[in-house]
Structures are given as structure tokens and as C-alpha cells.
GROMACS .gro file of C-alpha atoms in nm:
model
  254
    1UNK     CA    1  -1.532   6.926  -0.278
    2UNK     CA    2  -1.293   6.761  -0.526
    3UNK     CA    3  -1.044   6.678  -0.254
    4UNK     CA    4  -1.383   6.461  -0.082
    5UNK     CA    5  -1.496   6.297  -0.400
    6UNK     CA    6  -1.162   6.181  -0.504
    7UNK     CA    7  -1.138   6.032  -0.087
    8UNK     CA    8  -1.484   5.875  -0.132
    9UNK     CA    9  -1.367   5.673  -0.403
   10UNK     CA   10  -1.072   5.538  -0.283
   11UNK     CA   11  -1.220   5.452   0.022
   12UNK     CA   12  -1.490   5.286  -0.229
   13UNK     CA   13  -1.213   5.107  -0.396
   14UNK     CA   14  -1.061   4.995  -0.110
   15UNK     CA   15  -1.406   4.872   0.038
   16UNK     CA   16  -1.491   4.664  -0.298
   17UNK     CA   17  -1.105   4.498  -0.233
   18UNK     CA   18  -1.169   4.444   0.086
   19UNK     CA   19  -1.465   4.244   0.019
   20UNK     CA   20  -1.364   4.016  -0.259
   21UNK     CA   21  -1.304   3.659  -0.150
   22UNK     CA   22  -1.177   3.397  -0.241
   23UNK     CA   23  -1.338   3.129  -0.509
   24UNK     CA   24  -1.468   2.856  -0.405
   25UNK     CA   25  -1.435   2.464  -0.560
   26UNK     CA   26  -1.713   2.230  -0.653
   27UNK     CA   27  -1.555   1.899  -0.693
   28UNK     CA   28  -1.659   1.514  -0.807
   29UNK     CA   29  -1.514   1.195  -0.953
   30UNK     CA   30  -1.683   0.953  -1.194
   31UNK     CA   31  -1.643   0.660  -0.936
   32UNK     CA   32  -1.685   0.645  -0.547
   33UNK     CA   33  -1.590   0.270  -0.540
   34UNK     CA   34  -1.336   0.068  -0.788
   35UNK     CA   35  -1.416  -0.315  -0.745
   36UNK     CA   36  -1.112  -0.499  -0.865
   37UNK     CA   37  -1.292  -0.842  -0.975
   38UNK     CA   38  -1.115  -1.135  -1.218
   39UNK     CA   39  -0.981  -0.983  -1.552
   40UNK     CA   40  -0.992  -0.620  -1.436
   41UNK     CA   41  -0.718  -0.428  -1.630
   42UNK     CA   42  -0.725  -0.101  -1.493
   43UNK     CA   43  -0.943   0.228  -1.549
   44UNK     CA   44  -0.945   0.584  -1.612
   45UNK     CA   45  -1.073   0.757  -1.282
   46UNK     CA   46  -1.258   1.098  -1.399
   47UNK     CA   47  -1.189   1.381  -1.155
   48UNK     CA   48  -1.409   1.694  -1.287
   49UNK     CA   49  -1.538   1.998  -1.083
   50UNK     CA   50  -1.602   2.393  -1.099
   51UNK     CA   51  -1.471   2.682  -0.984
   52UNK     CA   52  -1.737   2.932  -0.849
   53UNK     CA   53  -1.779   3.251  -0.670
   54UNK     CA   54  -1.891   3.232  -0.321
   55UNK     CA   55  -2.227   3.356  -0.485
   56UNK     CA   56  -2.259   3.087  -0.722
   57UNK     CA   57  -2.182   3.261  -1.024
   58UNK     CA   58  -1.856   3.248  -1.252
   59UNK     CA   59  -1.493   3.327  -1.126
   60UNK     CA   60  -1.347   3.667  -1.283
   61UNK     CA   61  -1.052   3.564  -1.342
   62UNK     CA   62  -0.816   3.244  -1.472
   63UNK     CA   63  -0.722   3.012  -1.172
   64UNK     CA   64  -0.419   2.687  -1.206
   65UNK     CA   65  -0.589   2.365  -1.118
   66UNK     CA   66  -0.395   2.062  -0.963
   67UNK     CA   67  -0.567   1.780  -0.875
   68UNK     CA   68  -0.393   1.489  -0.641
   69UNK     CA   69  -0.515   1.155  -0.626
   70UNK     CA   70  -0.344   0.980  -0.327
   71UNK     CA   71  -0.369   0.604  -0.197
   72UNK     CA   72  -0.345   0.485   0.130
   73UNK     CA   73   0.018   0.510   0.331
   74UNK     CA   74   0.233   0.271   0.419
   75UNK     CA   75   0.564   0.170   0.598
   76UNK     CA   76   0.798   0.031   0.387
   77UNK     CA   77   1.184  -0.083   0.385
   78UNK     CA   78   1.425   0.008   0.080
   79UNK     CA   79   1.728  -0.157  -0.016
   80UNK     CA   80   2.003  -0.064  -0.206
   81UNK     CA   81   2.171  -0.355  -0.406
   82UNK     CA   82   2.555  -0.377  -0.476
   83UNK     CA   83   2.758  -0.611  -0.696
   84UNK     CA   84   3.061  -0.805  -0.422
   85UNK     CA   85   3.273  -1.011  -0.615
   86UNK     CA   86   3.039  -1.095  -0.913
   87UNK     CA   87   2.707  -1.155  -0.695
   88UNK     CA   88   2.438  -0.893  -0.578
   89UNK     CA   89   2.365  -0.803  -0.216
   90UNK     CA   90   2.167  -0.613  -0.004
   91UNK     CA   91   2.366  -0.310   0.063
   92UNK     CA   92   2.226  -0.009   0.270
   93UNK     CA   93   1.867   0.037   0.328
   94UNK     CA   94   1.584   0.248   0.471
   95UNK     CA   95   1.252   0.254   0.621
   96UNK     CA   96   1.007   0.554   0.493
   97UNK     CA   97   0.679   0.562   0.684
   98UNK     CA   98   0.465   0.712   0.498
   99UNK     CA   99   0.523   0.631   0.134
  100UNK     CA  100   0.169   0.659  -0.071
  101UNK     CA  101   0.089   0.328  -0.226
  102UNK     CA  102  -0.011   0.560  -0.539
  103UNK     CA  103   0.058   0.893  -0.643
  104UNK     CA  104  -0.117   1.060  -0.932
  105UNK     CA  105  -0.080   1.481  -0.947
  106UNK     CA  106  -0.227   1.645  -1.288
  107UNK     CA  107  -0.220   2.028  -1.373
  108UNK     CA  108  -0.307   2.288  -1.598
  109UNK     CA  109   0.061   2.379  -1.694
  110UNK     CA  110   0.400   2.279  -1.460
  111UNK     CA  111   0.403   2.239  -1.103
  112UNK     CA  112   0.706   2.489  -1.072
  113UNK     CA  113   0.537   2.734  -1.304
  114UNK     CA  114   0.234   2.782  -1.074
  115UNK     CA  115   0.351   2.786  -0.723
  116UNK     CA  116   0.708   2.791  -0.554
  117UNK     CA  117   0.892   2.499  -0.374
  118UNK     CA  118   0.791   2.584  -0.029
  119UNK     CA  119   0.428   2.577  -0.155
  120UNK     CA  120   0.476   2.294  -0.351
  121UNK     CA  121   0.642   2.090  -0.051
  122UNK     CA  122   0.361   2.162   0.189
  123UNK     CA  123   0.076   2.060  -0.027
  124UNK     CA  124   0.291   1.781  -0.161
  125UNK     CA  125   0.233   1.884  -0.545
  126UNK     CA  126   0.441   1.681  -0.757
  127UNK     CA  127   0.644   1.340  -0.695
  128UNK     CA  128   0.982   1.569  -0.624
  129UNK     CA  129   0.778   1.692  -0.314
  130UNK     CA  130   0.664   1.385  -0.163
  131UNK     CA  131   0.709   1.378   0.196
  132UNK     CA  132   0.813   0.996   0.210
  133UNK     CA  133   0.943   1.078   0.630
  134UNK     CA  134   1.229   0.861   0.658
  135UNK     CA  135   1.306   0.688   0.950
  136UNK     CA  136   1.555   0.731   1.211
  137UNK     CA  137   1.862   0.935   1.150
  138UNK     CA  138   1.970   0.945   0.789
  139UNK     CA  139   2.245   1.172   0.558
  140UNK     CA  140   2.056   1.387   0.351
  141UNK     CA  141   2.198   1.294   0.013
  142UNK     CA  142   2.133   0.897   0.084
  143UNK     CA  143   1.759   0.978   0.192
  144UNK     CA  144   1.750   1.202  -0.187
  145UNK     CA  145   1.908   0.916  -0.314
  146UNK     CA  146   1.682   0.640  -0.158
  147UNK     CA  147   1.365   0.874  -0.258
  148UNK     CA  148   1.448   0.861  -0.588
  149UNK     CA  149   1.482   0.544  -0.612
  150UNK     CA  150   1.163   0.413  -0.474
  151UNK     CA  151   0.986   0.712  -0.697
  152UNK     CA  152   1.137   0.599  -0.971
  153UNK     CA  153   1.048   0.209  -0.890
  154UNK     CA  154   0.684   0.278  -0.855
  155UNK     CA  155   0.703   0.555  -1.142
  156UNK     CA  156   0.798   0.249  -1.387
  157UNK     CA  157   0.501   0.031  -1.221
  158UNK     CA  158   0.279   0.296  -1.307
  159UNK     CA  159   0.173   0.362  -0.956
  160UNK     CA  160   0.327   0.694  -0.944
  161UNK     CA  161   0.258   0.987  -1.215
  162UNK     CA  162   0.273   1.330  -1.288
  163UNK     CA  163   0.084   1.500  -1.599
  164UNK     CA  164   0.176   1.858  -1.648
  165UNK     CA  165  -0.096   1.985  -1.845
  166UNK     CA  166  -0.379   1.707  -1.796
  167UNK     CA  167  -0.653   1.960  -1.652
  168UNK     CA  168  -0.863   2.130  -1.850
  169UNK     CA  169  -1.076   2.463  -1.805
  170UNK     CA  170  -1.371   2.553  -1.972
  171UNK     CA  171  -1.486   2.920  -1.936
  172UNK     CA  172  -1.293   2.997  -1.625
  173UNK     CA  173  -1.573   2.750  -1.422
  174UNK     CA  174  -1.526   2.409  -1.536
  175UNK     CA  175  -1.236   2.172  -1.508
  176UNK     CA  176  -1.117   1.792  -1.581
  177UNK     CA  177  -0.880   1.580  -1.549
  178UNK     CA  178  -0.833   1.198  -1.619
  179UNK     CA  179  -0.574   0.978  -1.417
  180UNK     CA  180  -0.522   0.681  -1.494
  181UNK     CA  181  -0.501   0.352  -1.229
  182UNK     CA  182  -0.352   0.075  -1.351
  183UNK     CA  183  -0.449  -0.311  -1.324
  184UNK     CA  184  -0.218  -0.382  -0.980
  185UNK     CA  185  -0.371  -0.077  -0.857
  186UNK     CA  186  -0.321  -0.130  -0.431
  187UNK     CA  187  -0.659  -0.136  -0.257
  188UNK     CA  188  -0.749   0.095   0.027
  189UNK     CA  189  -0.910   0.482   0.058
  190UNK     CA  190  -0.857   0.744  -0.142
  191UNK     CA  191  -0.823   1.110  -0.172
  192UNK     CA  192  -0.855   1.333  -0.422
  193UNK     CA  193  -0.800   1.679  -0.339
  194UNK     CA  194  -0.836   1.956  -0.608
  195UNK     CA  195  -0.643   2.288  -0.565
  196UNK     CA  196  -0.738   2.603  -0.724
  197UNK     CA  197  -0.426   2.825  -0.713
  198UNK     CA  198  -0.389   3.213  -0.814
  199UNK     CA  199  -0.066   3.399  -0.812
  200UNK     CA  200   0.143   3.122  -0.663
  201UNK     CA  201  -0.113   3.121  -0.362
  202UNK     CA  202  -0.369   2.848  -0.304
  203UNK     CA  203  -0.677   3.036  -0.267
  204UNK     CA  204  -0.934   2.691  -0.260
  205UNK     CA  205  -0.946   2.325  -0.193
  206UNK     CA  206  -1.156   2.060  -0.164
  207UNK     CA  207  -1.170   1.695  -0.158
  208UNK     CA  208  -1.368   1.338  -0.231
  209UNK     CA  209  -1.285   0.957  -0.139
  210UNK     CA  210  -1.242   0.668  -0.346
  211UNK     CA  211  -1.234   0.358  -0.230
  212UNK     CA  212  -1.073   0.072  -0.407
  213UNK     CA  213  -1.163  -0.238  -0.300
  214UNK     CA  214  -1.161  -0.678  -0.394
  215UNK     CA  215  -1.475  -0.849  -0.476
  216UNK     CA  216  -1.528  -1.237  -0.544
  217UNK     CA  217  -1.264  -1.480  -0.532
  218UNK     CA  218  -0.993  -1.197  -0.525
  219UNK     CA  219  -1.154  -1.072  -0.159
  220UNK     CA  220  -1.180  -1.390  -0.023
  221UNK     CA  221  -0.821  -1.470  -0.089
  222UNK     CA  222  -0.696  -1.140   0.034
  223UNK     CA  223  -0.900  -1.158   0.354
  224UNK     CA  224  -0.756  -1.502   0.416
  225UNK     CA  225  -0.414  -1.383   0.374
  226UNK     CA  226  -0.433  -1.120   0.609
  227UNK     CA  227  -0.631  -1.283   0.876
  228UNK     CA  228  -0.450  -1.594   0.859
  229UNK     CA  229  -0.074  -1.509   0.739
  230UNK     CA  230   0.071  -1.851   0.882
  231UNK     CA  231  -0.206  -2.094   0.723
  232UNK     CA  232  -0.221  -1.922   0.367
  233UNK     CA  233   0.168  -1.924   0.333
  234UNK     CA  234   0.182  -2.335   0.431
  235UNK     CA  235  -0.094  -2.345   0.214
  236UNK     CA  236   0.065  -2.143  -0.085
  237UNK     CA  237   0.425  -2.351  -0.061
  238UNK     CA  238   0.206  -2.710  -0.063
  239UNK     CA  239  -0.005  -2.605  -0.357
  240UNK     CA  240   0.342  -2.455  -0.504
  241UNK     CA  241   0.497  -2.821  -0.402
  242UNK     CA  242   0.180  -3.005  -0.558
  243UNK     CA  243   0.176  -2.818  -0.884
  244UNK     CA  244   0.572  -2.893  -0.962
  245UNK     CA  245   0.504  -3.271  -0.823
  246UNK     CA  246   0.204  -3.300  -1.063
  247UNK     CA  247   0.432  -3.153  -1.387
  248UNK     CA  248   0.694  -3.398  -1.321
  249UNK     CA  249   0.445  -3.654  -1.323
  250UNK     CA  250   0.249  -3.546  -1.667
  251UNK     CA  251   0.626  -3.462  -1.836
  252UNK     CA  252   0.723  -3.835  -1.696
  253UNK     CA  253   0.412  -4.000  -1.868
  254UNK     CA  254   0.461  -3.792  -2.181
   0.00000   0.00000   0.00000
């Protein structure tokens, strides 16, 4: 009899272990659309959410929260300058083709403190995992090397950033996290994708879009530009050509 009790409740335990599943996320931002307008100097985007049981109720135990807030992709061509007698010049270059236009990852505590690199890499969460895809054939310490670069160059435009510690948890359910987009923000679709991770494992995910877009004057101008490339560069080198001809004339008079 003691031999069938003792059985019954490991088979019990292993039944209640069995059925426990994973959390699940509840996730929202403070603004579906960004219109950049005349004067607009950037904003704080408000990414905030909760982590639930699949019944609704509160999680039993402490999950890491990363949130990503990713811009649209793009092709684009780095160069590498280098000093030839006294004078810079375009040295080696590369083309990545899928470089974000911004990058914004915030966490509960370090990136490499919550999950390991292979992890990291394949849910791209931090700038040192970034998967820029280079293209055609390139040495592995130049591509590093170009990475960097370009990481760093949009790092110091304020288009790329990384805040170890900028989500908050209340009571094991709710969570926040602030990023921050800055006036030349890029405009385009957006994800944000929140990550709930547990024992270096991501056990939930979910997702919302932004979309940052030009309104007034600013959208006109843009949609010009790209639906009429030839006409708005003639036009931007004759107004360039007016405005100096027109300050040589009031400097003459003066």
C-alpha cells in the first residue's frame, strides 16, 4: 500500500509538470502612428505590457523582459576612409542588405546575463547580434570590422541603442519600458516585439506596429523626391544656385 501511494504521487507530480505551460504576453505601445510635422524634436515611444498565465491570472514565477523596437531595412553601402599622401579616400567598402534604419533593444538586466549567444544571435537581442547580411564574399574580420563601424555611426546618431536595465516589472505581471526616437528618426513600419525569457529560454513573444510617418509640407516634399528623383535634384541645385546668387547680391548692396 505504501509502495502505491508513494507511485500515485509521483505520477501526480509528474502529471501537474506535464501540464504547466508556458506564460503568455499581453503587449501595447503608447503610439500606433508618429507624425513627424515642422519642429518635431523627437519622442519617448512607451512600450508597456503583462505577463499572464494562459488562464489569465498572474505568472508564478520572475520572467527577463527584452523588448526590440526595429525600423524598416535597408540596403546600404559602407566605406572605409584612408589618409594617401595627406588627403582622404574611399578605401574598401561593403554593401549590408539588411541594416535596420533603427535599432532600440531594452531589458531587465544584461543581454548576456539572460540568454546565451546563440539565443541572442537568433532573436537578434542586442546591437553585437545584429544580423546586418553582408553582401557577396567578404573576410570575416573586415565584415566585424565594417559592422562595427556602421553600429557605431548610427549608435552616435542616436538611431541605434541598447539599455540594459530599462524594463521594469511590477508584481511579476506588469512591465515597461521607454525608448527613446530621436528628431531624424527614419520613417517607415515598425516592430516592436517583446520577449519574455526564463532560464536562458524564450518561453513568449509577441508583437505591435508603429508606423512613423511625414505630414504637411515635410510629406509633400518627401513624396516629390521619391517620385520624381531627377526634377527635385535640378530643382534643389537651382534654388541652391539662387540662394548664393541672391547673398552676393544683398552682401554687394550692403
Amino acid at each position: 500500500m505504501k509502495r502505491l501511494v508513494h507511485g500515485l504521487l509521483g505520477l501526480t507530480a509528474l502529471v501537474m509538470l506535464g501540464g504547466a505551460r508556458d506564460p503568455i504576453l499581453v503587449t501595447e505601445v503608447s503610439q500606433h502612428t508618429i507624425d513627424l510635422q515642422q519642429g518635431f524634436n523627437g519622442t519617448d515611444l512607451l512600450l508597456f505590457g503583462a505577463v499572464l498565465t494562459p488562464e489569465g491570472s498572474r505568472a508564478a514565477q520572475d520572467y527577463d523582459i527584452v523588448v526590440v523596437l526595429k525600423g524598416p531595412t535597408q540596403s546600404i553601402v559602407l566605406r572605409e576612409k584612408q589618409k594617401i599622401a595627406g588627403i582622404w579616400v574611399n578605401a574598401a567598402s561593403t554593401e549590408f542588405r539588411s541594416a535596420p534604419s533603427y535599432y532600440a533593444v531594452a531589458s531587465t538586466r544584461p543581454i548576456d546575463q539572460i540568454v546565451d549567444e546563440k539565443t541572442a544571435a537568433i532573436y537578434e537581442l542586442g546591437l553585437k547580434w545584429l544580423q546586418l547580411s553582408p553582401i557577396g564574399a567578404i573576410d570575416p574580420e573586415e565584415q566585424a570590422r565594417f559592422a562595427a563601424g556602421l553600429v557605431e555611426r548610427n549608435r552616435d546618431a542616436g538611431l541605434y541603442r541598447e539599455d540594459e536595465g530599462g524594463v521594469s516589472v511590477s508584481e511579476q505581471v506588469l512591465y515597461q519600458a521607454r525608448i527613446r526616437l530621436p528628431s531624424q528618426v527614419p520613417t517607415g513600419k515598425y516592430t516592436a516585439e517583446t520577449f519574455a525569457i526564463a532560464d536562458g529560454r524564450v518561453v513568449a513573444s509577441a508583437s505591435s506596429d508603429v508606423e512613423v510617418r511625414k505630414l504637411g509640407i515635410e510629406r509633400a516634399i518627401a513624396n516629390f523626391s521619391e517620385n520624381y528623383g531627377l526634377a527635385y535634384g535640378l530643382l534643389a541645385v537651382f534654388i541652391s544656385i539662387g540662394m548664393g546668387w541672391l547673398a552676393g547680391r544683398l552682401f554687394a548692396l550692403v
